[in-house]
XYZ file of C-alpha atoms in Angstrom:
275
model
C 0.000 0.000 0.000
C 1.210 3.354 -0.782
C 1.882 5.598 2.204
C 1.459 9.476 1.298
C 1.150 11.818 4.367
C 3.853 14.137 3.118
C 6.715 14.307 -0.081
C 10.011 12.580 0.267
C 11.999 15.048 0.753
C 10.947 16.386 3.901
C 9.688 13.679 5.923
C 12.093 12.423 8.232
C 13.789 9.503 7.616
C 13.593 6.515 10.073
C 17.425 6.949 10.872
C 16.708 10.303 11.390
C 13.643 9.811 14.150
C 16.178 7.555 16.111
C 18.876 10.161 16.085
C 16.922 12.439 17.563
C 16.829 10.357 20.830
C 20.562 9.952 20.844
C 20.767 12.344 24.210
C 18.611 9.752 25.724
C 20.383 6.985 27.360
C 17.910 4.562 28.325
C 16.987 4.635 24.418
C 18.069 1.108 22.687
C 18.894 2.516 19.311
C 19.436 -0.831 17.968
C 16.057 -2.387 18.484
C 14.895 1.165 17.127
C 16.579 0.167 14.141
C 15.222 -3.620 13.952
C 12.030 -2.217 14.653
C 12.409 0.517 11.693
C 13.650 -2.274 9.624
C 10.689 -4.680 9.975
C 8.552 -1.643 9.046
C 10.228 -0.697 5.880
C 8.478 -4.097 4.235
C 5.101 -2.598 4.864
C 3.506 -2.232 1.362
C 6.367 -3.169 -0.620
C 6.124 -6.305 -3.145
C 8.699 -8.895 -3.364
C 11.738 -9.434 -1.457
C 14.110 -6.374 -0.581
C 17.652 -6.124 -0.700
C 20.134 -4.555 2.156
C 20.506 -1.672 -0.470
C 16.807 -0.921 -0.423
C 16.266 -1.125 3.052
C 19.187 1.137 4.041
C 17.947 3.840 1.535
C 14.572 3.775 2.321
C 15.482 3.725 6.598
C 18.565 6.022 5.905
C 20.408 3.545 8.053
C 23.709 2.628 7.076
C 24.156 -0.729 4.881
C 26.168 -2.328 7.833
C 23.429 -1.783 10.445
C 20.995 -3.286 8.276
C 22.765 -6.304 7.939
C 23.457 -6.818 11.285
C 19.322 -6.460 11.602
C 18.277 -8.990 8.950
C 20.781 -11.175 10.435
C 19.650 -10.959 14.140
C 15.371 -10.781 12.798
C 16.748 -14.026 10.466
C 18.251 -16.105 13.431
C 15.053 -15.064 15.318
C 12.765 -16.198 12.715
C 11.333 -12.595 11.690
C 12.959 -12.447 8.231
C 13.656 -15.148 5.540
C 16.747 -14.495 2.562
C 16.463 -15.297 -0.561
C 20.234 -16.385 -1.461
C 21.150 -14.061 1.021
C 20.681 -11.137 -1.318
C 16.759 -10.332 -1.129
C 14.663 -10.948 2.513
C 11.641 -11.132 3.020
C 9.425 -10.855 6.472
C 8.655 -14.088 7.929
C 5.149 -15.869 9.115
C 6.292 -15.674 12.614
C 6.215 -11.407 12.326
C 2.476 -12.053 12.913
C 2.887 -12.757 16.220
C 3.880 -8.959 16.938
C 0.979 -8.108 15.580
C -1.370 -10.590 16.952
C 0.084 -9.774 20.364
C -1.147 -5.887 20.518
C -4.174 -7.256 19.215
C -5.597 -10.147 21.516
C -3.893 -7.620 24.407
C -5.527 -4.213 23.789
C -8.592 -4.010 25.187
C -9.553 -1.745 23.196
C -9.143 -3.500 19.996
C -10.421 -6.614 21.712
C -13.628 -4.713 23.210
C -14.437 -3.472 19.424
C -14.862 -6.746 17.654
C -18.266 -7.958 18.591
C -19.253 -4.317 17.632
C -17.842 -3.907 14.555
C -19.228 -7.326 13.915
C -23.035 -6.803 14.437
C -23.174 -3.358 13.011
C -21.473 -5.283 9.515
C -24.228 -7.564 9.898
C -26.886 -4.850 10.168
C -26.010 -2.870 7.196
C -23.945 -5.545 5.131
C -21.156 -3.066 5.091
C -17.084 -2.963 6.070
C -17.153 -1.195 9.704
C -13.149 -0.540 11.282
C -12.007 0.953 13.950
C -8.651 2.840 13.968
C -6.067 5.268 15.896
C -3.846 7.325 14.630
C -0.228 6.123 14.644
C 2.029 9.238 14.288
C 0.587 11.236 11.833
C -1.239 8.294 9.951
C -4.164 6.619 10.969
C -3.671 2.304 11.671
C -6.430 -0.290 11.756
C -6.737 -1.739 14.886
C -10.322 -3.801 14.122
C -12.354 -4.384 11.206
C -15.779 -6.217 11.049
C -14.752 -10.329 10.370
C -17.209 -9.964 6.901
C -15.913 -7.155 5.711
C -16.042 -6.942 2.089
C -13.088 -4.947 0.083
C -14.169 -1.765 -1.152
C -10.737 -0.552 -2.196
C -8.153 -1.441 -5.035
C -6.163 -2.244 -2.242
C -7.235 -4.874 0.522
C -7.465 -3.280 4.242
C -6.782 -5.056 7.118
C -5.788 -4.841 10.990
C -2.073 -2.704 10.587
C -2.962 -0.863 7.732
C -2.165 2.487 7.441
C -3.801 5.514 5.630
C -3.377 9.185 5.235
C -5.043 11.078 7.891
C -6.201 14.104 5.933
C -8.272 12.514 3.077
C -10.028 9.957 5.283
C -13.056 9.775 7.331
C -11.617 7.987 10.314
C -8.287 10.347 10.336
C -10.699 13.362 10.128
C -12.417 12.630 13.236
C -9.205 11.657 15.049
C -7.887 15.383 13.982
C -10.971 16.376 15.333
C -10.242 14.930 18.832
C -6.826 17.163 19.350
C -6.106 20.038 20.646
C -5.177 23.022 18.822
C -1.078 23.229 19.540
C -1.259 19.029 18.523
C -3.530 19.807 15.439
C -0.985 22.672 14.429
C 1.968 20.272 14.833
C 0.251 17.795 12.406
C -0.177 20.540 9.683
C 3.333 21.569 10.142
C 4.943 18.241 9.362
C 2.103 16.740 6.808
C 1.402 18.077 3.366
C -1.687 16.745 1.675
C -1.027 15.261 -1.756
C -3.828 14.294 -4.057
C -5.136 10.480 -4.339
C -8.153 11.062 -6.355
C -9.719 13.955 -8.299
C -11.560 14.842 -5.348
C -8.900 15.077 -2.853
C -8.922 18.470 -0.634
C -5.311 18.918 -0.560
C -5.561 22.647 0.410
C -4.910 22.972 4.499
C -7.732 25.701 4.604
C -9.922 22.988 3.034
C -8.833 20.134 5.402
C -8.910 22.283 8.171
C -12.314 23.311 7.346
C -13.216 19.601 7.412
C -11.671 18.449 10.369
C -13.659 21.731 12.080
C -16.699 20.480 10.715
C -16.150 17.052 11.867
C -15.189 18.205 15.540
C -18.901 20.475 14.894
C -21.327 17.523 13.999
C -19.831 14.969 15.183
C -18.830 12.352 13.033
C -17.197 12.700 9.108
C -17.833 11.609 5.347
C -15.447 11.522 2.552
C -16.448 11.200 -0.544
C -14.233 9.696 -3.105
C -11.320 11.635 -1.801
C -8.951 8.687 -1.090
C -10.192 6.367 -3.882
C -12.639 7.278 -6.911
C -15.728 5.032 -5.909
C -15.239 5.072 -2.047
C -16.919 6.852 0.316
C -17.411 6.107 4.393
C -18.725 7.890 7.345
C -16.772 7.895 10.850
C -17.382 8.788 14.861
C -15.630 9.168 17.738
C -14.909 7.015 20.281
C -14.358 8.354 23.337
C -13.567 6.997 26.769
C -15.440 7.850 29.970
C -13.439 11.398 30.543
C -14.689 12.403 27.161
C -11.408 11.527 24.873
C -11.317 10.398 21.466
C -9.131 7.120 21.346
C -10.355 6.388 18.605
C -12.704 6.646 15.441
C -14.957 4.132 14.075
C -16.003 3.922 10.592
C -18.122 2.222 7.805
C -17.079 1.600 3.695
C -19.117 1.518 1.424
C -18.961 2.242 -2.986
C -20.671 5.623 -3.557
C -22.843 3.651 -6.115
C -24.335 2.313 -3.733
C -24.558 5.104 -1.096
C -24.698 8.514 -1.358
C -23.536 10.610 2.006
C -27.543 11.814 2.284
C -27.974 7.583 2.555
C -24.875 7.154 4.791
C -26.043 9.938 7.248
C -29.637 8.287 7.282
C -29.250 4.945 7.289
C -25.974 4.182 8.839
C -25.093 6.738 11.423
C -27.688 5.767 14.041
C -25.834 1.926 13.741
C -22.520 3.662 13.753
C -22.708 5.908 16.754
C -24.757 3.573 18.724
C -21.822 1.164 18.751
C -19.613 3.707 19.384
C -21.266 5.344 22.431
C -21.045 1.082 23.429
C -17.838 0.956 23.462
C -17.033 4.406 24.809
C -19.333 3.287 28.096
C -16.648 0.305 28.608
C -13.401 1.952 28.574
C -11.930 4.016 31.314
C -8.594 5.016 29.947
């Protein structure tokens, strides 16, 4: 999956998010790199060499290799020939451990689940994840309603989706700032609000009614609705969202007929969690 939240050139690298902790000393720079590593398979096809994953980290060649070797002997990371690796089976169990541990996540499922069943529709629930927003749940029937399949770890661009909207709409201003500082909006479909008045606008009106559609802005043919989920002290830690194709669902239809469902489950879940 393509990852666009800002151009090349002046997001940081990964090498250069670990540097900036190198005052700390309790900060294990190495598993930051392993970690940084793992992540730079994450929407890539095929098998990558140490080349690639040094210039697409910024770590140097020799660090990587001492990575692949270490996530190799571990079992994280398979070579090809020793020239192209791939990630491994047993990388799911990172995964799979955040989510059968977060209650959150866990909490989620059998909503997600009966409000897919209601409407026949793909329903998620996601946090952001730096600047990007991360699937931590989606509804066990959920059909694919993108050119790309979505599942639990995938990321998307905040700006031009409905889930990232409402989880701008849960920060504060000086946090909401910071994002616009670092993230420039690029274009994904002909529809895509890539001005930061215009986003802005829409995470305002988002934060004003309450929940957020996007239409067709992230994929020609998409278009979903999203709420917050907040906890008992009235945070958002998270959105929750439904899919659907805009030939089959207009936002008039999605406001109507699936935002009762949607914020019903949402307020559900909210009731349940105390952090």
């Amino acid at each position: 999956m393509t990852k666009a939240t800002a151009p090349e050139a002046t997001a940081p690298s990964r090498a250069e998010e670990i540097g900036a902790f190198s005052g700390d000393p309790d900060f294990m720079a190495s598993l930051a790199r392993g970690l940084a590593v793992i992540r730079a398979f994450s929407g890539v096809d095929g098998g990558q060499s140490i080349a690639q994953l040094s210039k697409s980290t910024g770590i140097p060649r020799a660090a990587v290799r001492r990575c692949l070797y270490t996530l190799a002997q571990l079992g994280y990371v398979g070579g090809e020939d020793g020239r192209l690796f791939r990630l491994a089976p047993a990388v799911l169990s990172l995964g799979y451990a955040y989510v059968t541990s977060a209650p959150l996540a866990v909490l989620a499922q059998p909503l997600l689940d009966r409000v897919s069943g209601l409407i026949n529709e793909a329903c998620s629930l996601a946090v952001l994840d730096g600047d990007e927003v991360v699937y931590i749940a989606r509804s066990k029937a959920a059909r694919r309603i993108m050119s790309v399949d979505l599942g639990v770890g995938s990321h998307l661009p905040a700006y031009c989706t409905s889930l990232g909207r409402v989880l701008l709409a849960g920060l504060d201003q000086d946090q909401l700032d910071g994002y616009f500082s670092r993230v420039t909006p690029v274009r994904h479909s002909a529809l895509t609000k890539t001005s930061q008045d215009e986003v802005r606008h829409a995470v305002t009106a988002a934060r004003d009614q309450g929940h957020a559609i996007v239409d067709q802005e992230l994929e020609m043919g998409l278009i979903s609705i999203a709420v917050p989920v907040r906890n008992r002290n009235g945070r958002v830690v998270a959105a929750m969202n439904v899919g659907s194709q805009a030939s089959r669902l207009s936002a008039a239809d999605m406001t109507a007929k699936l935002l009762p469902h949607l914020a019903h489950a949402a307020w559900e879940l909210g009731l349940v969690l105390s952090v």
